[in-house]
Short mmCIF file of C-alpha atoms in Angstrom, two decimals:
data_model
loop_
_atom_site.label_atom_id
_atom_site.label_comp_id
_atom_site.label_asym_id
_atom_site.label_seq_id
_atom_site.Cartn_x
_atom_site.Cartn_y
_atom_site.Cartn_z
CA UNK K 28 5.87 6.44 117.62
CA UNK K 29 2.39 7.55 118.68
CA UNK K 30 2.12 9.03 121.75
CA UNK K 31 -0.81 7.17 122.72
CA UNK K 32 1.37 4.20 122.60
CA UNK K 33 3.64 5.13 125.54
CA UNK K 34 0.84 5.59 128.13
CA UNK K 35 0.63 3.06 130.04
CA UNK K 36 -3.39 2.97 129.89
CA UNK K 37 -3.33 2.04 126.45
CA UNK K 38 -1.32 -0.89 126.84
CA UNK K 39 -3.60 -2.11 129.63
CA UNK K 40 -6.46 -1.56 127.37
CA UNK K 41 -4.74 -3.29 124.86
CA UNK K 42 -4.03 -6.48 127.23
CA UNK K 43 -7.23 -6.57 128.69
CA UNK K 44 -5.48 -5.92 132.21
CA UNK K 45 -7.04 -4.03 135.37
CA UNK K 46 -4.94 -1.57 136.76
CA UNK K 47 -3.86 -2.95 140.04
CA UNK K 48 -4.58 -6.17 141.52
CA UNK K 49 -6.88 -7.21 144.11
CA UNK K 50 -10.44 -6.37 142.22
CA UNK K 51 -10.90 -3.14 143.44
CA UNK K 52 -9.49 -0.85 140.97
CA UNK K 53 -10.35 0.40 137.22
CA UNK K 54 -11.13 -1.55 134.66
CA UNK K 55 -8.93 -1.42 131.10
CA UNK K 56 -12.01 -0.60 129.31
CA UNK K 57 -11.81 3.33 131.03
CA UNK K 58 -8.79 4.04 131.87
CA UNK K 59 -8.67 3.27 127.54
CA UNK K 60 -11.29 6.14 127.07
CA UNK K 61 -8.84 8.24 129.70
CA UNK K 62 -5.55 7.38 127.90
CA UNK K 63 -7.53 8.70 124.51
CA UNK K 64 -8.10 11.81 126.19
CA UNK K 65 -4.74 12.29 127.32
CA UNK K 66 -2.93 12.26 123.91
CA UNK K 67 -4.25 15.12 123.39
CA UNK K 68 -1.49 17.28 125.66
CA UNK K 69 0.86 15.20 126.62
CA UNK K 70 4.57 16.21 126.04
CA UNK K 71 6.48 13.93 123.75
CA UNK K 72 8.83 11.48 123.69
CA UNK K 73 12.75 12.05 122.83
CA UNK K 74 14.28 9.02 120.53
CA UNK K 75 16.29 7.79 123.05
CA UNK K 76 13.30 7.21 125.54
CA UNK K 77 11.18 5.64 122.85
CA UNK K 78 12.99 2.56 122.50
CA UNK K 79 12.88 0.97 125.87
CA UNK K 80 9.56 2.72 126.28
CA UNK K 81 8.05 0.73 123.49
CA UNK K 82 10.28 -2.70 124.40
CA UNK K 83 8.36 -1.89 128.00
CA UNK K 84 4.91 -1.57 126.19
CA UNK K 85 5.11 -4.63 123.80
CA UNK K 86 6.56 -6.28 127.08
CA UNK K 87 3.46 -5.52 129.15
CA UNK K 88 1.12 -6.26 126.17
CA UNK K 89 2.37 -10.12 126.16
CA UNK K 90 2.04 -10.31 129.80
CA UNK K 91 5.82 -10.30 130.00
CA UNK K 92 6.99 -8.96 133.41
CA UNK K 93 10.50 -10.02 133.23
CA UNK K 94 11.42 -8.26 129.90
CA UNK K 95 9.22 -5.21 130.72
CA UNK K 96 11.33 -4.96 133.80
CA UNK K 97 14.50 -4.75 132.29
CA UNK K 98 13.08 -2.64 129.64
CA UNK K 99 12.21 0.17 131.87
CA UNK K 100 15.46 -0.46 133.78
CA UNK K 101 17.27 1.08 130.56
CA UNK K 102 14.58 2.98 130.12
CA UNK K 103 15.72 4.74 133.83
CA UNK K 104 19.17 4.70 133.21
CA UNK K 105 18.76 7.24 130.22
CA UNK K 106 19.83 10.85 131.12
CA UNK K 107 18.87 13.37 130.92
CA UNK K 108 15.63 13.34 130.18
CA UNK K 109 12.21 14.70 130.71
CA UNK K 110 10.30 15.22 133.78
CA UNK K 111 7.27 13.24 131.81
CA UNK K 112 9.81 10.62 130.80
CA UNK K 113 10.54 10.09 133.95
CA UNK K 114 6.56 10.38 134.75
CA UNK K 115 6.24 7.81 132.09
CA UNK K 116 9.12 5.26 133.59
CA UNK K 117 7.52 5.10 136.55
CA UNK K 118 4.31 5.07 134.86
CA UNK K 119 4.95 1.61 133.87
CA UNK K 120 7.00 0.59 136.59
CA UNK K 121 4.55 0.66 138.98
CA UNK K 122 2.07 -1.64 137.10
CA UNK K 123 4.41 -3.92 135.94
CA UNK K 124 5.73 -4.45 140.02
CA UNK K 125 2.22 -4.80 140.75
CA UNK K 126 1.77 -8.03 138.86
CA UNK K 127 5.12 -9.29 140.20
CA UNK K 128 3.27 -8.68 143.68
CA UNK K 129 6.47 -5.96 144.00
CA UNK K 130 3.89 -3.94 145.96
CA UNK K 131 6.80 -1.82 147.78
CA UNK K 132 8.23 -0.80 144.68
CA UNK K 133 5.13 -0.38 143.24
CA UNK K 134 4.45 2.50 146.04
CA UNK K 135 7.47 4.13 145.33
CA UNK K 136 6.74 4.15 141.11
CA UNK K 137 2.92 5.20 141.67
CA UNK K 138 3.38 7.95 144.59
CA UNK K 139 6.06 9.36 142.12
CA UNK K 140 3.64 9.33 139.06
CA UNK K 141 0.77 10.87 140.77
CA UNK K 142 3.31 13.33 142.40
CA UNK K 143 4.73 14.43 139.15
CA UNK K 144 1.55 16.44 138.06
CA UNK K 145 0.75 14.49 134.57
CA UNK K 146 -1.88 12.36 135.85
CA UNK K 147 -5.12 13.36 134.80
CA UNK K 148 -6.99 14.94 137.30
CA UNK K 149 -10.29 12.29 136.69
CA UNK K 150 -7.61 9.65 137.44
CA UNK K 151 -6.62 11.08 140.64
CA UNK K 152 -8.98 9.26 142.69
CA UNK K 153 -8.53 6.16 141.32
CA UNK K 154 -4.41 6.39 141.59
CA UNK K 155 -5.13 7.09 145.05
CA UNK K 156 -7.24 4.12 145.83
CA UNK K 157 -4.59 1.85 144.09
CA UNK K 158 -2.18 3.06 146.56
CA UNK K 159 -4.40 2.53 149.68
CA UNK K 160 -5.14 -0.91 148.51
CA UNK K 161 -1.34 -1.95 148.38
CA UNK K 162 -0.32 0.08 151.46
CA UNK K 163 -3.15 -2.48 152.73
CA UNK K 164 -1.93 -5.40 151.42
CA UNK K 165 1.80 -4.45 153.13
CA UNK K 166 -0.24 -3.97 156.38
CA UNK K 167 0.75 -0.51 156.60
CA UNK K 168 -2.58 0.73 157.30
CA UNK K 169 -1.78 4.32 158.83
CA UNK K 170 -0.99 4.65 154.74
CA UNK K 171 -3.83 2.86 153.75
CA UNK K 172 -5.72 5.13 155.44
CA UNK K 173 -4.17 8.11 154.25
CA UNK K 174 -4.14 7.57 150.43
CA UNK K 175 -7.88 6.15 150.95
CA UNK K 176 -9.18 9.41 152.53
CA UNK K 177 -7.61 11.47 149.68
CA UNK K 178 -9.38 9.38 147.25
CA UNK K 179 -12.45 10.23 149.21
CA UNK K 180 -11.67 13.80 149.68
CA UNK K 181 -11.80 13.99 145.40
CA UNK K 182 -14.53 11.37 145.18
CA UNK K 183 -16.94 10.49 147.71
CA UNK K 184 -18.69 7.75 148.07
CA UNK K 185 -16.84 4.70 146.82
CA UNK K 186 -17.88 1.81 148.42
CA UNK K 187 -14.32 0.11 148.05
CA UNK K 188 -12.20 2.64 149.18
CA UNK K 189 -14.61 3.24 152.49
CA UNK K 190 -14.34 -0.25 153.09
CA UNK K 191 -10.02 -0.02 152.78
CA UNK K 192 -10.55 2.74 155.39
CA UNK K 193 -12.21 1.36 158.15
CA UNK K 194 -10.76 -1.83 157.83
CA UNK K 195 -7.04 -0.11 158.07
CA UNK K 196 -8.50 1.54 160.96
CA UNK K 197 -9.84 -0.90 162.89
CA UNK K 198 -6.74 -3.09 161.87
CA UNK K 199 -4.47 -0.49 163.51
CA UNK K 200 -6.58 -0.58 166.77
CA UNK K 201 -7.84 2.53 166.07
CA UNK K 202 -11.48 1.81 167.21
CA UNK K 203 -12.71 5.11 167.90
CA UNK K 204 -11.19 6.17 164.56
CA UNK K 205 -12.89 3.41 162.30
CA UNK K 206 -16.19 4.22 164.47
CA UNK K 207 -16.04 7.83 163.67
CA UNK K 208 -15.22 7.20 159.96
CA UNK K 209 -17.97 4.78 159.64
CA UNK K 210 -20.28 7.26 161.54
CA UNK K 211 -19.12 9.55 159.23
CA UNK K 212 -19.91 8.10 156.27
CA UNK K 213 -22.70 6.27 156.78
CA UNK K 214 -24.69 9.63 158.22
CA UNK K 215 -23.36 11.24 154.48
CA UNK K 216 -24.47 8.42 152.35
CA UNK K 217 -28.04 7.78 150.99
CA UNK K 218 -27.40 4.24 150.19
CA UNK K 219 -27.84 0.92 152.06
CA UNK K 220 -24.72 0.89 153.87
CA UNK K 221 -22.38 -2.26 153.43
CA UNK K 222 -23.12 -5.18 155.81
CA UNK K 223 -19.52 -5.08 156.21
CA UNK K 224 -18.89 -1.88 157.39
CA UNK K 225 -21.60 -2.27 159.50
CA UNK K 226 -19.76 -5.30 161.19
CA UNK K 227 -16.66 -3.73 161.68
CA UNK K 228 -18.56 -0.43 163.09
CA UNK K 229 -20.27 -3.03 165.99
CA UNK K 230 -16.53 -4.97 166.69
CA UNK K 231 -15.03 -1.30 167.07
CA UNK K 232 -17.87 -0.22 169.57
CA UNK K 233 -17.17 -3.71 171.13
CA UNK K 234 -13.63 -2.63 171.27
CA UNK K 235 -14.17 0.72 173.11
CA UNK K 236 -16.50 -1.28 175.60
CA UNK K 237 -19.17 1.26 174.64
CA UNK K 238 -22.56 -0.51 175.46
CA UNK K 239 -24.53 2.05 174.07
CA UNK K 240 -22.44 2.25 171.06
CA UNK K 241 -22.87 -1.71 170.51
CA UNK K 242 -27.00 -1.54 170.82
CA UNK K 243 -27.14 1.21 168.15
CA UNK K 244 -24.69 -0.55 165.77
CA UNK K 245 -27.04 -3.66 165.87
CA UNK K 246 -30.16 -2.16 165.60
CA UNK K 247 -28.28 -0.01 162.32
CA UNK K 248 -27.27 -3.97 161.50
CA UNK K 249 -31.22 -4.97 161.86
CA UNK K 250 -32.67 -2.75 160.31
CA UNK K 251 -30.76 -2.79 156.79
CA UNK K 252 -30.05 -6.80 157.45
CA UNK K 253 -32.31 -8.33 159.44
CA UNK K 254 -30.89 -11.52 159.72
CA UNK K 255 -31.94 -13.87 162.85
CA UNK K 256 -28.35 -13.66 164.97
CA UNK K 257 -28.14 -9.90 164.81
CA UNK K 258 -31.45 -9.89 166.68
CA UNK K 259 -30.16 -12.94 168.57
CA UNK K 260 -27.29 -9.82 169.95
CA UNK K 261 -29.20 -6.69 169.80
CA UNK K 262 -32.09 -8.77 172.89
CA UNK K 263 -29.49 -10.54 174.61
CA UNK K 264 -27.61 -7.30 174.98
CA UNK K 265 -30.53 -5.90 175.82
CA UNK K 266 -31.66 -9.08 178.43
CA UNK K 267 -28.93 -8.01 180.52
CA UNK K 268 -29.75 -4.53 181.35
CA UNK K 269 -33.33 -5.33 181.95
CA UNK K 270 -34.49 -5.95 185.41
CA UNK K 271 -38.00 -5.69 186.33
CA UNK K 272 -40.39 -7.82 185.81
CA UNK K 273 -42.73 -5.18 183.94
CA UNK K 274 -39.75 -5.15 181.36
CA UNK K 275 -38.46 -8.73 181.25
CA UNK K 276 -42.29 -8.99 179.88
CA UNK K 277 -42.69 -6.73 177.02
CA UNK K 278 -38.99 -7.97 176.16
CA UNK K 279 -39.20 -12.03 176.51
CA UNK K 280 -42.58 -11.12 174.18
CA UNK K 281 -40.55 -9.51 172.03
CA UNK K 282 -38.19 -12.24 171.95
CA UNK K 283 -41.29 -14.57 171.37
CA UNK K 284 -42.04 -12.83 168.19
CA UNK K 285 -38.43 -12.86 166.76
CA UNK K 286 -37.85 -16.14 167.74
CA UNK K 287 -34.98 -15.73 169.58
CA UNK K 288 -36.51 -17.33 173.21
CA UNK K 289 -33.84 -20.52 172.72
CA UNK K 290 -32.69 -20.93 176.62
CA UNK K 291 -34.29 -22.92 179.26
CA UNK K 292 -33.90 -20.10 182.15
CA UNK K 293 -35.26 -17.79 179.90
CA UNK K 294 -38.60 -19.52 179.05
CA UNK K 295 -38.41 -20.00 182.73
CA UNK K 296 -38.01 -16.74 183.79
CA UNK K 297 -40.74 -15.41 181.54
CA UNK K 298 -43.09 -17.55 182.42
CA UNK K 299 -42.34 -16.70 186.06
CA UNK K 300 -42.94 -12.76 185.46
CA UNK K 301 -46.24 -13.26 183.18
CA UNK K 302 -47.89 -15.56 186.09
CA UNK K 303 -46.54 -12.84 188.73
CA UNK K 304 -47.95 -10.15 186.30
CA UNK K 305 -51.29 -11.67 186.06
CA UNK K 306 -51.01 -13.41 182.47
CA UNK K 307 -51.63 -17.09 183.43
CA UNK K 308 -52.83 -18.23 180.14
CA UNK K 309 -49.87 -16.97 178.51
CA UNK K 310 -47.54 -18.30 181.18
CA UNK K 311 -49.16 -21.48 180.02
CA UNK K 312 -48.47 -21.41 175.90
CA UNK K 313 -44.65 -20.44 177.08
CA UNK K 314 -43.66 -23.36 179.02
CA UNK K 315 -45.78 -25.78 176.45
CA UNK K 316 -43.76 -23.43 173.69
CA UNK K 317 -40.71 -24.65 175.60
CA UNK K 318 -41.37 -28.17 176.34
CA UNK K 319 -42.30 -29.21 172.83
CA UNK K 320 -38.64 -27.68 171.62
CA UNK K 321 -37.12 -29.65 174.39
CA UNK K 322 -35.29 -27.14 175.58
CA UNK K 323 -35.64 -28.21 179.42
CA UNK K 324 -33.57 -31.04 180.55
CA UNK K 325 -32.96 -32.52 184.01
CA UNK K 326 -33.90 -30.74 187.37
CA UNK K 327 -35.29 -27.73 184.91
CA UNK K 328 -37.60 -30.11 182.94
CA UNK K 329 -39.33 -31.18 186.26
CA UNK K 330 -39.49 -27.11 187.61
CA UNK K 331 -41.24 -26.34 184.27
CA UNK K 332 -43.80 -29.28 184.05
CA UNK K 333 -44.30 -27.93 188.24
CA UNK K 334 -44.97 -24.48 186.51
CA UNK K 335 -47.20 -25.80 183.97
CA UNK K 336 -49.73 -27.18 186.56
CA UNK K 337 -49.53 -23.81 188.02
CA UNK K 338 -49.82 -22.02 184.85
CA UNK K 339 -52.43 -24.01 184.10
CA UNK K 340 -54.42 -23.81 187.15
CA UNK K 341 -54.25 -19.77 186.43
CA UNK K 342 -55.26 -20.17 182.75
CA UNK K 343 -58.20 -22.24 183.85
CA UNK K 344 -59.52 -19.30 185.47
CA UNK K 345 -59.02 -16.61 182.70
CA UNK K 346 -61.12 -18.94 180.99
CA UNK K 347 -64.02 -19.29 183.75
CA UNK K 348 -63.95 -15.37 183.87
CA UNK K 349 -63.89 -14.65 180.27
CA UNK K 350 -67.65 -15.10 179.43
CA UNK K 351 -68.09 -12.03 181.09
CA UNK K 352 -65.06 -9.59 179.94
CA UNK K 353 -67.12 -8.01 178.02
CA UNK K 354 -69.90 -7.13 180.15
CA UNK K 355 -67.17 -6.22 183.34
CA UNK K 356 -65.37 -3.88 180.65
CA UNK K 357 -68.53 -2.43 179.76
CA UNK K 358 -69.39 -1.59 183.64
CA UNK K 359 -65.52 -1.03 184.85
CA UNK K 360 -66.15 2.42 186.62
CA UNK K 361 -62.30 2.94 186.56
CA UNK K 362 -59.02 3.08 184.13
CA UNK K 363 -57.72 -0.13 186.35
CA UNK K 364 -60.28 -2.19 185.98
CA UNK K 365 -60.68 -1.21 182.53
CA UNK K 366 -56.79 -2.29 181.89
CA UNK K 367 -57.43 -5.53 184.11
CA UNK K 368 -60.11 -6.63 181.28
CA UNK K 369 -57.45 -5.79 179.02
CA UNK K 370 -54.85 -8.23 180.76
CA UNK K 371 -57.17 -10.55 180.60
CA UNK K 372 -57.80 -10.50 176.58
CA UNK K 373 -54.22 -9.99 176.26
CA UNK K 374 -53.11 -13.37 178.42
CA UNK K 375 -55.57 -15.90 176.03
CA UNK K 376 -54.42 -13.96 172.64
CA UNK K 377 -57.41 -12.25 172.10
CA UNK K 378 -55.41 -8.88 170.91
CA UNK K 379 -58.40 -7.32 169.46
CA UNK K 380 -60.14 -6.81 172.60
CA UNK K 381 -57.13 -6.77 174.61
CA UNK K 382 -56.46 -3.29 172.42
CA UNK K 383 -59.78 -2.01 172.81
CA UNK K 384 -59.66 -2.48 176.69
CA UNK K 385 -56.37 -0.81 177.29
CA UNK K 386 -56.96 2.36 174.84
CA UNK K 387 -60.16 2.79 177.31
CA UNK K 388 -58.23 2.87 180.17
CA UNK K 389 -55.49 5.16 178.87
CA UNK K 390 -58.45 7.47 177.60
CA UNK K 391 -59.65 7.75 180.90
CA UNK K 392 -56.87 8.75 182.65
CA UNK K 393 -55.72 7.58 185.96
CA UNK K 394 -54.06 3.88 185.17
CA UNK K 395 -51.84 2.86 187.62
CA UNK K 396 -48.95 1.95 185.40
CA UNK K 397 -49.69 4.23 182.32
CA UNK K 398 -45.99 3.03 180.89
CA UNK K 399 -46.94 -0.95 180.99
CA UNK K 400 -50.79 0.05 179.64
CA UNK K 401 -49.10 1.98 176.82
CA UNK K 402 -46.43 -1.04 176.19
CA UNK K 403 -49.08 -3.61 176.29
CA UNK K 404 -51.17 -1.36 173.74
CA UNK K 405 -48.31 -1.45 171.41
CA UNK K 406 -47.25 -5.32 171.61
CA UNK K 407 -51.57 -5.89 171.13
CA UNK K 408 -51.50 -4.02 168.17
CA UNK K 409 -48.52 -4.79 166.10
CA UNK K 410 -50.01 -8.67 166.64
CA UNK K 411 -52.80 -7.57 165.45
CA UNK K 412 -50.87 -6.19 162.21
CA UNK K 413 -51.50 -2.67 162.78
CA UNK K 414 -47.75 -1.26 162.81
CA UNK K 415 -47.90 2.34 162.89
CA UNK K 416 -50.60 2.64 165.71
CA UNK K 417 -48.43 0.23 167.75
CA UNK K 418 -45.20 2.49 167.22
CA UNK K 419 -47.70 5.49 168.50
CA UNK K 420 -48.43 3.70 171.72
CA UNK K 421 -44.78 2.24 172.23
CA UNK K 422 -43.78 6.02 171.79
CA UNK K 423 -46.02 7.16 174.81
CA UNK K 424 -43.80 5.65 177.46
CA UNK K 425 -41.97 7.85 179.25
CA UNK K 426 -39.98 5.34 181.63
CA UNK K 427 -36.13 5.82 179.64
CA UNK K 428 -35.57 1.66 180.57
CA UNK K 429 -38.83 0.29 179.14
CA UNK K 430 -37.99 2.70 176.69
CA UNK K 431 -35.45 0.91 175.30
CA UNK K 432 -37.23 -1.78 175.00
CA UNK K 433 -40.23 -0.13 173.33
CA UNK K 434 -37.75 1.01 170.64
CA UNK K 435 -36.22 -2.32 169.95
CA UNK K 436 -40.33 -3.34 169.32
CA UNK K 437 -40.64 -0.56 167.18
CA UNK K 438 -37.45 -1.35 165.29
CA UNK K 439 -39.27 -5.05 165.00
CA UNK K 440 -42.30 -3.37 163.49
CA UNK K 441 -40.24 -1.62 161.05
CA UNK K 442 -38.36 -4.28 159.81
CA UNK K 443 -40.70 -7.18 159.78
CA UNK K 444 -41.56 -6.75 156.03
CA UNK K 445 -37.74 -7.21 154.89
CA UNK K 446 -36.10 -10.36 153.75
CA UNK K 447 -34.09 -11.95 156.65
CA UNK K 448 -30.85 -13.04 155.35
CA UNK K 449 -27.91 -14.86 156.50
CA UNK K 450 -25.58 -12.63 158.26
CA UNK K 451 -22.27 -11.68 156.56
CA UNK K 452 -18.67 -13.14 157.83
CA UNK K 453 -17.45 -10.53 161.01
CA UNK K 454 -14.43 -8.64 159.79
CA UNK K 455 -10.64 -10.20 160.33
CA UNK K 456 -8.91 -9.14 163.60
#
């Protein structure tokens, strides 16, 4: 008999099987073009061997687990023989108890095989990945873990395996583990990085309590899958930590744009710190933003109509005053007053202007607030659709917590030409 015919990767080839279950491993199609290579050397077969050997073949060939089983049974029981009879035994033992979902067995037979030296060295990785993938399915994932980082270690980069590994990980509670890995790996990598690894990167820093950890994990999340919810997170984390009013501002705006302003105390609050901050006008498109979603009900519905006489009241003004912006930014003798005509563009929507006024001020130096100047300069200009001078002004502030949220406006910027798409399933556990 050939010995082509006893590798096992011919007879897969020759059934049209994949290697090991589950999807994530080889299909028959290479490992045929491997087992052609590996004719070339391999040892042979003694007569005795070559009986049961075959039997097992022609067995696996007709999809016939029972009588391949018992085949390599008498193929094991022959003695002595060679150590790549033996290699070849469990060879075929191990695929065969994969498709009887033997996965236990099938560790023993495949650790054996790649321990015994004959499998080619291309094949390595693959073998490998085969036995993190049933270590995984038998929940031992300290195992999993193991036999996937060795098939890193000879190939990096697969996508599958990765994905075995910090699943294991973060299946074994090791959250700093699966964060590091992920880290790791997605620092090493040039491509997009999997939506899924992604999720199980933000549950581990959720895990570990790590605030800071979380925020980068969804802005990593954002900007490769912009999807609505993730920014939904990334500004309600975010909402929390924020406490003046200067920076509830620039971040409820930000929350305008993304469309992620949903509850009633927060169109309330926001329209509270833009009439305190002298934006009346745009106090007053807020709560009528907020009233025709219907998002106030009861005791908070009468507050906001009460605010919306107010606002309105204020925005009647801006536009008694406006008429003459022009002329008072003209004359402003200082950076103030110069930023004050700049509130005053910015509160009716007039972001052109509004732009123009505040980059006078800020030229002239001595604003009060050169932080808020700067963050209004930004938000002006990426409404007006002019991205990369509005990450240049958002990168001006020095103040570390409006900071923050100038970053999370220039991660907007950055990602506002992608595709939003529906966010993937989190990650079991």
């Amino acid at each position: 008999m050939k010995t082509r015919n006893l590798i096992l990767m011919a007879a897969l080839a020759a059934a049209g099987l994949t290697t090991v279950t589950g999807g994530l491993l080889v299909p028959a199609s290479v490992v045929a073009a491997e087992a052609k290579e590996a004719k070339k050397d391999a040892p042979k077969i003694g007569a005795k061997m070559s009986k049961p050997l075959r039997a097992a073949q022609e067995a696996v060939q007709a999809k016939n687990w029972d009588v391949a089983t018992s085949a390599l049974a008498e193929a094991a029981a022959v003695e002595p023989k060679t150590p790549y009879e033996a290699f070849m035994v469990e060879e075929l033992g191990w695929f065969v108890q994969v498709q009887k979902k033997e996965y236990a067995g099938a560790i023993v037979s495949l650790k054996a095989a790649v321990e015994s030296g004959f499998v080619p060295e291309a094949d390595l990785p693959r073998r490998y990945k085969a036995l993190a993938q049933l270590s995984y399915e038998l929940k031992d994932y300290p195992k999993a873990v193991e036999y996937g980082r060795k098939s890193l270690e000879l190939d990096p980069g697969g996508a599958d395996v990765t994905m075995i590994v910090a699943h294991a990980l973060y299946l074994a509670d090791d959250f700093a583990g699966a964060r590091a890995f992920i880290d790791a790996q997605t620092a090493a990598g040039t491509a997009k990085p999997d939506e899924q690894l992604l999720l199980i990167n933000l549950r581990s820093n959720y895990e570990l309590n790590d605030r800071a950890g979380t925020m980068r994990s969804l802005e990593a999340l954002i900007r490769n899958y912009p999807a609505q919810k993730y920014w939904t997170d990334l500004l309600n984390n975010q909402l929390y930590e924020t406490k003046t009013d200067r920076d509830l501002r620039a971040l409820y705006r930000l929350m305008i744009d993304t469309s992620t302003l949903a509850k009633p105390e927060e169109y309330s609050e926001m329209a509270t710190t833009l009439m305190t901050g002298g934006f009346p006008s745009e106090a007053k498109r807020v709560l009528e933003r907020g009233l025709a979603a219907g998002v106030f009900k009861g005791e908070m519905l009468s507050r906001a109509q009460a605010d919306l006489g107010r606002a309105g009241s204020g925005a009647d003004a801006d536009r008694k005053e406006l008429p003459g912006a022009d002329a008072a930014l003209a004359a402003a003798k200082s950076a103030n007053e110069m930023v004050a005509m700049g509130k005053l563009f910015f509160s009716v929507g007039d972001y052109a202007k509004a732009a123009d006024a505040f980059r006078k001020g800020l030229a002239k130096g001595g604003v009060s607030d050169a932080d808020d100047a700067n963050a209004l300069l930004g938000i002006a200009l990426a409404r007006s659709d002019k991205g990369a001078e509005a990450v240049e002004a958002f990168g001006k502030i020095r103040d570390p917590k409006l900071g923050e949220v100038a970053r999370l406006w220039k991660l907007f910027i950055e990602t506002q030409g992608q595709t939003a798409a529906a966010p993937a399933p989190a990650p079991a556990g």
